[in-house]
Short mmCIF file of C-alpha atoms in Angstrom, two decimals:
data_model
loop_
_atom_site.label_atom_id
_atom_site.label_comp_id
_atom_site.label_asym_id
_atom_site.label_seq_id
_atom_site.Cartn_x
_atom_site.Cartn_y
_atom_site.Cartn_z
CA UNK V 433 -0.03 0.02 0.03
CA UNK V 434 1.26 3.55 -0.76
CA UNK V 435 0.73 6.08 1.84
CA UNK V 436 2.28 9.32 3.00
CA UNK V 437 4.06 9.86 6.26
CA UNK V 438 1.32 12.21 7.67
CA UNK V 439 -1.35 9.50 6.99
CA UNK V 440 0.45 6.60 8.63
CA UNK V 441 -1.39 6.64 11.93
CA UNK V 442 -4.86 7.72 10.55
CA UNK V 443 -5.93 5.63 7.45
CA UNK V 444 -7.09 2.20 7.00
CA UNK V 445 -4.86 -0.26 5.22
CA UNK V 446 -6.68 -1.50 2.19
CA UNK V 447 -4.07 -2.91 -0.23
CA UNK V 448 -1.10 -4.99 0.78
CA UNK V 449 2.10 -5.99 -0.84
CA UNK V 450 1.38 -9.64 -1.45
CA UNK V 451 5.07 -10.64 -1.67
CA UNK V 452 6.34 -9.67 1.76
CA UNK V 453 3.12 -8.45 3.48
CA UNK V 454 4.74 -5.08 4.07
CA UNK V 455 3.23 -1.63 3.81
CA UNK V 456 5.52 0.36 1.57
CA UNK V 457 5.74 4.16 2.10
CA UNK V 458 6.91 5.90 -1.04
CA UNK V 459 5.42 9.39 -1.06
CA UNK V 460 7.95 11.91 0.36
CA UNK V 461 7.03 14.71 2.74
CA UNK V 462 8.77 18.05 3.37
CA UNK V 463 9.95 18.31 6.97
CA UNK V 464 8.95 21.48 8.71
CA UNK V 465 11.22 21.31 11.72
CA UNK V 466 11.19 24.17 14.19
CA UNK V 467 14.10 24.35 16.62
CA UNK V 468 12.92 24.38 20.23
CA UNK V 469 12.64 27.76 21.95
CA UNK V 470 15.10 28.75 24.58
CA UNK V 471 14.55 26.79 27.77
CA UNK V 472 12.48 28.83 30.21
CA UNK V 473 13.46 28.22 33.95
CA UNK V 474 10.71 26.39 35.77
CA UNK V 475 10.37 25.36 39.35
CA UNK V 476 9.66 21.64 39.17
CA UNK V 477 7.88 19.78 42.02
CA UNK V 478 9.85 16.87 43.38
CA UNK V 479 8.66 13.36 42.76
CA UNK V 480 9.47 11.97 46.14
CA UNK V 481 8.85 8.34 45.19
CA UNK V 482 11.64 8.29 42.77
CA UNK V 483 13.89 10.31 44.92
CA UNK V 484 13.83 7.31 47.39
CA UNK V 485 13.26 4.50 44.88
CA UNK V 486 16.10 5.06 42.37
CA UNK V 487 18.92 5.58 44.98
CA UNK V 488 17.63 2.44 46.81
CA UNK V 489 17.73 0.10 43.79
CA UNK V 490 21.14 1.47 42.82
CA UNK V 491 22.44 0.82 46.27
CA UNK V 492 21.08 -2.73 46.14
CA UNK V 493 22.75 -3.20 42.84
CA UNK V 494 26.02 -2.20 44.34
CA UNK V 495 25.41 -4.63 47.20
CA UNK V 496 24.64 -7.34 44.67
CA UNK V 497 28.20 -6.76 43.02
CA UNK V 498 29.72 -6.93 46.62
CA UNK V 499 28.02 -10.26 47.22
CA UNK V 500 29.11 -11.55 43.81
CA UNK V 501 32.67 -10.58 44.10
CA UNK V 502 33.08 -11.72 47.74
CA UNK V 503 30.41 -14.47 48.39
CA UNK V 504 29.94 -16.06 44.98
CA UNK V 505 30.75 -19.70 44.82
CA UNK V 506 32.46 -19.53 41.41
CA UNK V 507 32.89 -22.44 38.96
CA UNK V 508 30.55 -23.34 36.16
CA UNK V 509 27.46 -22.97 38.15
CA UNK V 510 28.11 -19.29 38.60
CA UNK V 511 28.83 -18.89 34.89
CA UNK V 512 25.58 -20.58 34.20
CA UNK V 513 23.68 -18.20 36.56
CA UNK V 514 25.28 -15.12 34.89
CA UNK V 515 24.44 -16.45 31.41
CA UNK V 516 20.84 -16.83 32.42
CA UNK V 517 20.52 -13.32 33.82
CA UNK V 518 22.09 -11.73 30.81
CA UNK V 519 19.89 -13.69 28.47
CA UNK V 520 16.76 -12.95 30.48
CA UNK V 521 17.64 -9.26 30.34
CA UNK V 522 17.99 -9.44 26.45
CA UNK V 523 14.53 -11.11 26.20
CA UNK V 524 13.00 -8.37 28.30
CA UNK V 525 14.55 -5.83 25.86
CA UNK V 526 12.44 -7.36 23.15
CA UNK V 527 9.46 -6.52 25.14
CA UNK V 528 10.34 -2.87 25.19
CA UNK V 529 11.82 -2.44 21.63
CA UNK V 530 9.49 -4.83 19.62
CA UNK V 531 6.54 -4.49 21.87
CA UNK V 532 6.01 -1.12 23.65
CA UNK V 533 8.02 0.78 21.16
CA UNK V 534 7.41 -0.46 17.59
CA UNK V 535 4.08 -2.29 18.10
CA UNK V 536 2.15 -0.20 20.54
CA UNK V 537 3.68 3.27 20.40
CA UNK V 538 4.15 3.55 16.63
CA UNK V 539 1.85 0.79 15.22
CA UNK V 540 4.56 -0.02 12.82
CA UNK V 541 3.27 -3.57 12.46
CA UNK V 542 0.27 -5.64 13.67
CA UNK V 543 0.56 -8.68 15.79
CA UNK V 544 -1.86 -11.57 16.69
CA UNK V 545 -2.68 -12.11 20.32
CA UNK V 546 -0.09 -14.79 21.09
CA UNK V 547 2.70 -12.45 20.08
CA UNK V 548 1.08 -9.54 21.95
CA UNK V 549 0.83 -11.72 25.03
CA UNK V 550 4.50 -12.63 24.91
CA UNK V 551 5.74 -9.12 24.28
CA UNK V 552 3.38 -7.86 26.92
CA UNK V 553 4.76 -10.21 29.45
CA UNK V 554 8.30 -9.36 28.58
CA UNK V 555 7.55 -5.64 28.80
CA UNK V 556 6.04 -6.21 32.18
CA UNK V 557 9.24 -7.84 33.43
CA UNK V 558 11.27 -4.67 32.63
CA UNK V 559 9.22 -2.72 35.30
CA UNK V 560 9.35 0.43 33.15
CA UNK V 561 5.60 1.46 33.65
CA UNK V 562 2.75 -0.28 31.93
CA UNK V 563 2.37 -0.24 28.19
CA UNK V 564 -0.25 2.47 28.09
CA UNK V 565 1.99 5.03 30.07
CA UNK V 566 5.09 3.97 28.19
CA UNK V 567 3.44 4.42 24.76
CA UNK V 568 1.78 7.77 25.74
CA UNK V 569 5.06 9.29 26.83
CA UNK V 570 6.85 8.02 23.76
CA UNK V 571 4.26 9.45 21.41
CA UNK V 572 4.65 12.78 23.26
CA UNK V 573 8.39 12.42 22.92
CA UNK V 574 8.01 12.23 19.15
CA UNK V 575 5.29 14.84 18.61
CA UNK V 576 6.97 17.49 20.82
CA UNK V 577 10.61 16.17 20.65
CA UNK V 578 13.20 18.25 22.60
CA UNK V 579 10.55 20.76 23.92
CA UNK V 580 8.91 21.00 27.28
CA UNK V 581 6.12 18.84 25.91
CA UNK V 582 8.83 16.02 25.73
CA UNK V 583 9.38 14.40 29.17
CA UNK V 584 12.96 13.60 28.33
CA UNK V 585 13.77 16.99 26.83
CA UNK V 586 17.44 16.90 25.97
CA UNK V 587 17.54 20.76 25.78
CA UNK V 588 17.63 20.61 29.59
CA UNK V 589 20.84 18.74 29.55
CA UNK V 590 22.34 15.22 29.42
CA UNK V 591 21.59 14.29 33.02
CA UNK V 592 18.07 15.50 32.72
CA UNK V 593 17.37 13.46 29.56
CA UNK V 594 19.09 10.37 31.17
CA UNK V 595 17.61 10.14 34.61
CA UNK V 596 16.96 13.64 36.05
CA UNK V 597 13.45 13.91 34.52
CA UNK V 598 12.24 11.08 36.78
CA UNK V 599 12.93 12.91 40.00
CA UNK V 600 10.46 15.70 39.17
CA UNK V 601 6.88 15.90 38.22
CA UNK V 602 5.97 16.67 34.73
CA UNK V 603 6.14 20.08 33.22
CA UNK V 604 2.73 22.12 32.77
CA UNK V 605 3.37 22.07 29.04
CA UNK V 606 3.67 18.33 29.07
CA UNK V 607 0.38 18.01 31.12
CA UNK V 608 -1.33 20.23 28.65
CA UNK V 609 -0.18 18.27 25.62
CA UNK V 610 -1.25 14.89 27.03
CA UNK V 611 -4.98 15.21 25.95
CA UNK V 612 -3.86 15.83 22.26
CA UNK V 613 -2.57 12.41 22.09
CA UNK V 614 -4.99 9.75 20.77
CA UNK V 615 -4.59 6.57 22.94
CA UNK V 616 -7.92 4.79 22.10
CA UNK V 617 -6.12 2.16 20.15
CA UNK V 618 -4.13 1.22 23.27
CA UNK V 619 -7.20 0.90 25.53
CA UNK V 620 -8.89 -1.27 22.90
CA UNK V 621 -6.22 -3.81 23.18
CA UNK V 622 -7.25 -6.19 26.05
CA UNK V 623 -3.69 -7.08 26.83
CA UNK V 624 -2.75 -3.48 27.39
CA UNK V 625 -6.02 -2.88 29.28
CA UNK V 626 -5.64 -5.70 31.70
CA UNK V 627 -1.95 -5.14 32.10
CA UNK V 628 -2.77 -1.68 33.22
CA UNK V 629 -5.58 -2.74 35.59
CA UNK V 630 -3.44 -5.36 37.52
CA UNK V 631 -0.05 -4.04 36.84
CA UNK V 632 1.51 -4.62 40.22
CA UNK V 633 0.30 -8.23 40.30
CA UNK V 634 1.78 -8.94 36.86
CA UNK V 635 5.14 -7.40 37.84
CA UNK V 636 5.48 -9.44 40.88
CA UNK V 637 4.37 -12.75 39.11
CA UNK V 638 6.49 -12.31 35.78
CA UNK V 639 9.54 -10.51 37.19
CA UNK V 640 9.70 -12.69 40.29
CA UNK V 641 9.28 -15.80 38.18
CA UNK V 642 11.91 -14.88 35.57
CA UNK V 643 14.62 -13.37 37.72
CA UNK V 644 14.20 -15.12 41.10
CA UNK V 645 12.13 -18.27 41.16
CA UNK V 646 13.56 -19.91 37.96
CA UNK V 647 17.16 -19.07 38.97
CA UNK V 648 16.45 -20.61 42.38
CA UNK V 649 15.28 -23.77 40.80
CA UNK V 650 18.20 -24.03 38.26
CA UNK V 651 20.80 -22.99 40.88
CA UNK V 652 19.38 -24.10 44.34
CA UNK V 653 22.75 -23.59 46.08
CA UNK V 654 22.48 -19.77 45.72
CA UNK V 655 20.81 -17.96 48.56
CA UNK V 656 17.51 -16.01 48.18
CA UNK V 657 19.37 -12.80 49.20
CA UNK V 658 21.94 -13.19 46.43
CA UNK V 659 19.24 -13.92 43.82
CA UNK V 660 17.03 -10.98 44.81
CA UNK V 661 20.01 -8.68 44.78
CA UNK V 662 21.12 -9.94 41.29
CA UNK V 663 17.54 -9.46 40.14
CA UNK V 664 17.72 -5.81 41.12
CA UNK V 665 21.16 -5.42 39.56
CA UNK V 666 20.08 -6.55 36.13
CA UNK V 667 16.93 -4.34 36.49
CA UNK V 668 19.15 -1.37 37.00
CA UNK V 669 21.30 -2.30 33.95
CA UNK V 670 18.16 -2.53 31.76
CA UNK V 671 17.00 0.84 33.04
CA UNK V 672 20.08 2.48 31.90
CA UNK V 673 19.91 0.81 28.52
CA UNK V 674 16.55 2.59 27.94
CA UNK V 675 17.85 5.86 29.43
CA UNK V 676 20.82 5.87 27.21
CA UNK V 677 18.56 6.16 24.22
CA UNK V 678 17.00 9.25 25.67
CA UNK V 679 20.33 10.92 26.41
CA UNK V 680 23.30 9.53 24.37
CA UNK V 681 21.23 9.01 21.21
CA UNK V 682 20.03 12.73 21.33
CA UNK V 683 23.51 14.05 21.73
CA UNK V 684 26.34 12.04 20.35
CA UNK V 685 26.47 10.27 16.95
CA UNK V 686 25.73 10.75 13.29
CA UNK V 687 22.70 12.45 11.63
CA UNK V 688 22.71 10.95 8.12
CA UNK V 689 18.95 11.43 7.50
CA UNK V 690 18.09 14.71 9.12
CA UNK V 691 20.83 17.03 10.52
CA UNK V 692 18.33 19.62 11.68
CA UNK V 693 17.00 17.50 14.61
CA UNK V 694 18.67 16.38 17.82
CA UNK V 695 18.43 12.47 17.61
CA UNK V 696 21.51 10.68 16.17
CA UNK V 697 22.51 7.23 15.02
CA UNK V 698 24.87 5.92 17.62
CA UNK V 699 26.85 2.87 16.93
CA UNK V 700 27.21 1.57 20.54
CA UNK V 701 23.59 1.91 21.18
CA UNK V 702 22.82 0.04 17.99
CA UNK V 703 24.33 -2.95 19.78
CA UNK V 704 23.08 -2.31 23.27
CA UNK V 705 19.54 -1.59 22.33
CA UNK V 706 19.51 -4.43 19.69
CA UNK V 707 18.87 -2.31 16.70
CA UNK V 708 17.31 0.69 18.59
CA UNK V 709 20.32 2.91 18.18
CA UNK V 710 19.41 4.16 14.71
CA UNK V 711 17.67 7.08 16.33
CA UNK V 712 18.08 9.71 13.62
CA UNK V 713 16.53 7.31 11.18
CA UNK V 714 13.75 6.53 13.58
CA UNK V 715 12.83 10.11 14.23
CA UNK V 716 12.99 10.83 10.50
CA UNK V 717 10.74 7.72 9.75
CA UNK V 718 9.03 6.68 12.98
CA UNK V 719 6.51 4.45 11.15
CA UNK V 720 9.17 2.06 9.87
CA UNK V 721 8.86 -1.36 11.73
CA UNK V 722 12.61 -2.09 11.27
CA UNK V 723 13.76 1.08 12.91
CA UNK V 724 16.64 1.28 10.43
CA UNK V 725 17.29 1.79 6.71
CA UNK V 726 18.82 -1.70 6.00
CA UNK V 727 16.81 -4.11 8.31
CA UNK V 728 18.74 -7.01 9.72
CA UNK V 729 20.27 -8.26 6.53
CA UNK V 730 22.85 -5.55 6.38
CA UNK V 731 22.88 -4.13 9.87
CA UNK V 732 22.87 -5.54 13.44
CA UNK V 733 19.24 -5.42 14.17
CA UNK V 734 18.00 -8.62 16.05
CA UNK V 735 14.68 -6.96 16.99
CA UNK V 736 13.77 -6.61 13.29
CA UNK V 737 14.89 -10.27 12.80
CA UNK V 738 12.59 -11.40 15.61
CA UNK V 739 9.65 -9.59 14.06
CA UNK V 740 10.40 -11.08 10.65
CA UNK V 741 10.57 -14.60 12.22
CA UNK V 742 7.16 -14.19 13.74
CA UNK V 743 5.93 -12.87 10.50
CA UNK V 744 7.01 -16.17 8.79
CA UNK V 745 4.41 -18.03 11.03
CA UNK V 746 1.79 -15.39 10.60
CA UNK V 747 1.86 -13.83 14.08
CA UNK V 748 3.28 -10.47 12.74
CA UNK V 749 1.82 -8.83 9.68
CA UNK V 750 1.28 -5.46 7.91
CA UNK V 751 4.79 -4.37 8.53
CA UNK V 752 5.38 -0.85 7.46
CA UNK V 753 8.59 -0.14 5.63
CA UNK V 754 9.80 3.11 4.10
CA UNK V 755 10.87 2.78 0.39
CA UNK V 756 14.51 3.25 -0.64
CA UNK V 757 13.47 6.14 -2.89
CA UNK V 758 11.88 8.18 -0.12
CA UNK V 759 14.91 7.52 2.10
CA UNK V 760 17.26 8.76 -0.74
CA UNK V 761 15.20 11.87 -1.23
CA UNK V 762 14.93 12.71 2.42
CA UNK V 763 18.65 12.14 2.95
CA UNK V 764 19.54 14.40 0.01
CA UNK V 765 17.24 17.06 1.28
CA UNK V 766 17.89 17.19 5.00
CA UNK V 767 20.53 14.66 5.80
CA UNK V 768 24.30 14.77 6.35
CA UNK V 769 25.53 12.88 3.21
CA UNK V 770 29.03 12.45 4.78
CA UNK V 771 27.80 10.62 7.88
CA UNK V 772 28.08 6.89 8.38
CA UNK V 773 24.97 4.95 7.45
CA UNK V 774 26.04 1.38 8.01
CA UNK V 775 29.10 -0.64 8.79
CA UNK V 776 31.07 -2.16 6.02
CA UNK V 777 31.24 -5.70 7.33
CA UNK V 778 28.05 -7.44 8.43
CA UNK V 779 29.98 -10.23 10.06
CA UNK V 780 32.00 -7.81 12.20
CA UNK V 781 28.77 -6.07 12.92
CA UNK V 782 27.23 -9.26 14.39
CA UNK V 783 30.38 -10.18 16.38
CA UNK V 784 30.63 -6.70 17.92
CA UNK V 785 26.81 -6.78 18.63
CA UNK V 786 27.04 -10.12 20.48
CA UNK V 787 30.08 -9.05 22.47
CA UNK V 788 28.57 -5.75 23.55
CA UNK V 789 25.26 -7.32 24.35
CA UNK V 790 26.91 -9.95 26.56
CA UNK V 791 29.32 -7.44 28.17
CA UNK V 792 28.08 -8.12 31.73
CA UNK V 793 29.20 -11.80 31.41
CA UNK V 794 32.94 -11.34 31.54
CA UNK V 795 32.86 -8.27 33.72
CA UNK V 796 30.67 -9.87 36.43
CA UNK V 797 31.93 -13.38 36.12
CA UNK V 798 35.63 -12.55 36.10
CA UNK V 799 35.76 -11.60 39.78
CA UNK V 800 38.75 -13.83 40.71
CA UNK V 801 40.92 -16.64 39.48
CA UNK V 802 39.54 -20.04 40.31
CA UNK V 803 42.29 -21.92 41.99
CA UNK V 804 40.59 -25.19 41.51
CA UNK V 805 40.88 -24.88 37.73
CA UNK V 806 44.69 -24.26 38.05
CA UNK V 807 44.91 -27.32 40.18
CA UNK V 808 42.97 -29.41 37.69
CA UNK V 809 45.25 -28.34 34.89
CA UNK V 810 48.35 -29.24 36.94
CA UNK V 811 46.71 -32.63 37.92
CA UNK V 812 45.82 -33.55 34.23
CA UNK V 813 49.40 -32.52 33.07
CA UNK V 814 51.16 -34.80 35.46
CA UNK V 815 48.92 -37.87 35.79
CA UNK V 816 48.19 -40.83 33.72
CA UNK V 817 45.14 -41.41 31.49
CA UNK V 818 43.44 -43.79 33.89
CA UNK V 819 43.96 -41.27 36.85
CA UNK V 820 42.56 -38.49 34.74
CA UNK V 821 39.43 -40.58 33.81
CA UNK V 822 38.92 -41.50 37.43
CA UNK V 823 39.17 -37.88 38.40
CA UNK V 824 36.61 -36.78 35.78
CA UNK V 825 34.20 -39.42 36.88
CA UNK V 826 34.45 -38.44 40.57
CA UNK V 827 34.11 -34.76 39.50
CA UNK V 828 30.91 -35.45 37.51
CA UNK V 829 29.44 -37.49 40.40
CA UNK V 830 30.06 -34.60 42.85
CA UNK V 831 28.39 -32.13 40.57
CA UNK V 832 25.35 -34.32 40.13
CA UNK V 833 25.04 -34.78 43.73
CA UNK V 834 25.68 -31.15 44.55
CA UNK V 835 23.24 -29.61 42.04
CA UNK V 836 20.54 -32.22 41.97
CA UNK V 837 20.46 -34.76 44.88
CA UNK V 838 21.83 -32.64 47.81
CA UNK V 839 19.73 -29.62 47.45
CA UNK V 840 16.58 -31.69 46.99
CA UNK V 841 17.26 -33.78 49.97
CA UNK V 842 18.58 -31.04 52.29
CA UNK V 843 16.66 -27.84 51.22
CA UNK V 844 14.37 -28.11 54.25
CA UNK V 845 16.43 -30.63 56.36
CA UNK V 846 19.72 -29.01 57.12
CA UNK V 847 21.69 -30.52 60.03
CA UNK V 848 24.97 -29.08 61.12
CA UNK V 849 26.96 -32.11 59.92
CA UNK V 850 28.90 -31.78 56.65
CA UNK V 851 28.35 -34.90 54.44
CA UNK V 852 31.54 -36.39 53.02
CA UNK V 853 30.17 -36.35 49.44
CA UNK V 854 29.22 -32.62 49.54
CA UNK V 855 30.96 -30.32 47.12
CA UNK V 856 33.54 -28.22 49.20
CA UNK V 857 32.16 -24.99 47.83
CA UNK V 858 28.70 -25.64 48.98
CA UNK V 859 28.23 -24.86 52.70
CA UNK V 860 24.88 -25.99 54.08
CA UNK V 861 24.12 -24.12 57.35
CA UNK V 862 21.51 -26.34 58.94
CA UNK V 863 19.70 -26.24 62.28
CA UNK V 864 20.58 -29.10 64.69
CA UNK V 865 17.34 -31.18 65.11
CA UNK V 866 17.22 -34.88 66.04
CA UNK V 867 14.26 -35.54 63.70
CA UNK V 868 15.73 -33.61 60.81
CA UNK V 869 18.99 -35.40 61.34
CA UNK V 870 17.23 -38.71 61.27
CA UNK V 871 15.42 -37.83 58.00
CA UNK V 872 18.78 -36.57 56.54
CA UNK V 873 20.49 -39.85 57.36
CA UNK V 874 17.79 -41.73 55.57
CA UNK V 875 18.20 -39.52 52.62
CA UNK V 876 21.97 -39.95 52.77
CA UNK V 877 21.50 -43.71 52.56
CA UNK V 878 19.27 -43.04 49.48
CA UNK V 879 21.90 -40.97 47.97
CA UNK V 880 24.52 -43.68 48.52
CA UNK V 881 22.27 -46.26 47.08
CA UNK V 882 21.74 -43.99 43.93
CA UNK V 883 25.46 -43.39 43.69
CA UNK V 884 26.42 -47.25 43.75
CA UNK V 885 23.62 -48.53 41.67
CA UNK V 886 22.81 -45.73 39.27
CA UNK V 887 25.30 -43.03 38.78
CA UNK V 888 28.46 -45.00 39.00
CA UNK V 889 27.47 -47.60 36.36
CA UNK V 890 26.27 -45.08 33.97
CA UNK V 891 29.46 -42.95 34.28
CA UNK V 892 31.54 -46.10 34.16
CA UNK V 893 29.94 -47.04 30.91
CA UNK V 894 30.30 -43.53 29.52
CA UNK V 895 33.92 -43.10 30.61
CA UNK V 896 35.08 -46.58 29.91
#
């Protein structure tokens, strides 16, 4: 279908491109950009909730790092926990970028209810307000960009756009502009409606399940205090990912599509925001579902790749894409033709993207050298093959008993005795109780039976 940029949010889609099910925008529109007026000093009212809330969660995040670097048990289990947290954070970012941003804020594509449900759940886990409030503020951000009608007005400075705007109540100009935004389409969506009605409940359920309950089941030797603190740490990291788009992407970078506006294309944010860093392009063409000129085939844009994958199974459809001709004309008219538009190597783009996305993994995991690994290397270097196989067999047995059998048997029955087969890094602080000790001894006999009749024969067969 051929539509103009001003008609994107208002007209009904009648004709579709049958080949790729995309809506192609080909009619150019002259940009009438008016630079924001000089900032008028305003006495903002303090938002006391955020004055206490934001410093508190940042303090807990610092405490989580302290626990991690001083109390973490190390080893493969710790690495697995960190991989899980980083991956869960990336999934939540899809809820923001593909869901609240491109689907609900801009209506850049349509989605069937299973995809909307998944994206709604992931957006809930980010705890960045409900979809309705997030989309309303983002529509105001685009319509009144870099003015007092924009809650993250970059004209008030970098710190204001990044985090400062949260510490104060909204500007009168912003409050006056809110009624001008049409949000009927948001309230007509039952997922948005019921998420808003029971937001606190869904936050506790989804966030608690993803970042506390599941890690506890997968890594039962970690304490609840540590898991809750790590939950808050990755929440803070995700908040700053979003805030960087409001601050850095409006100040530092290239303006290849429209050099008269503040938003920029920032290479680092392209990776951190999974394709959300092409901000100059996004403000020039906010209706483009891809958020970038080249999609995922020639740029690092996993969010677009995800949407296209769901389009293959029919869950995403009516994806709006700006034509190459209108991009060329707009760039020639308002853009900086000398600015970087895409990286030369797609392979290098993907490698850099994955490294930057998973930056918390080596930083958080590399807290200290594991002496056990050094000892193991020395052992295998100076021992015979049979001794090495026997050592590997015993190590695997210990790991199975530590991760599976011991936590299951001792989670609620924790005597002060230290069983001989327990992994040395796992310290069970149990209350001394005769009945609990008796149950524990029964379970100890069961574990010994499993070891001699099940685990040992299997491992002996595998390592023979």
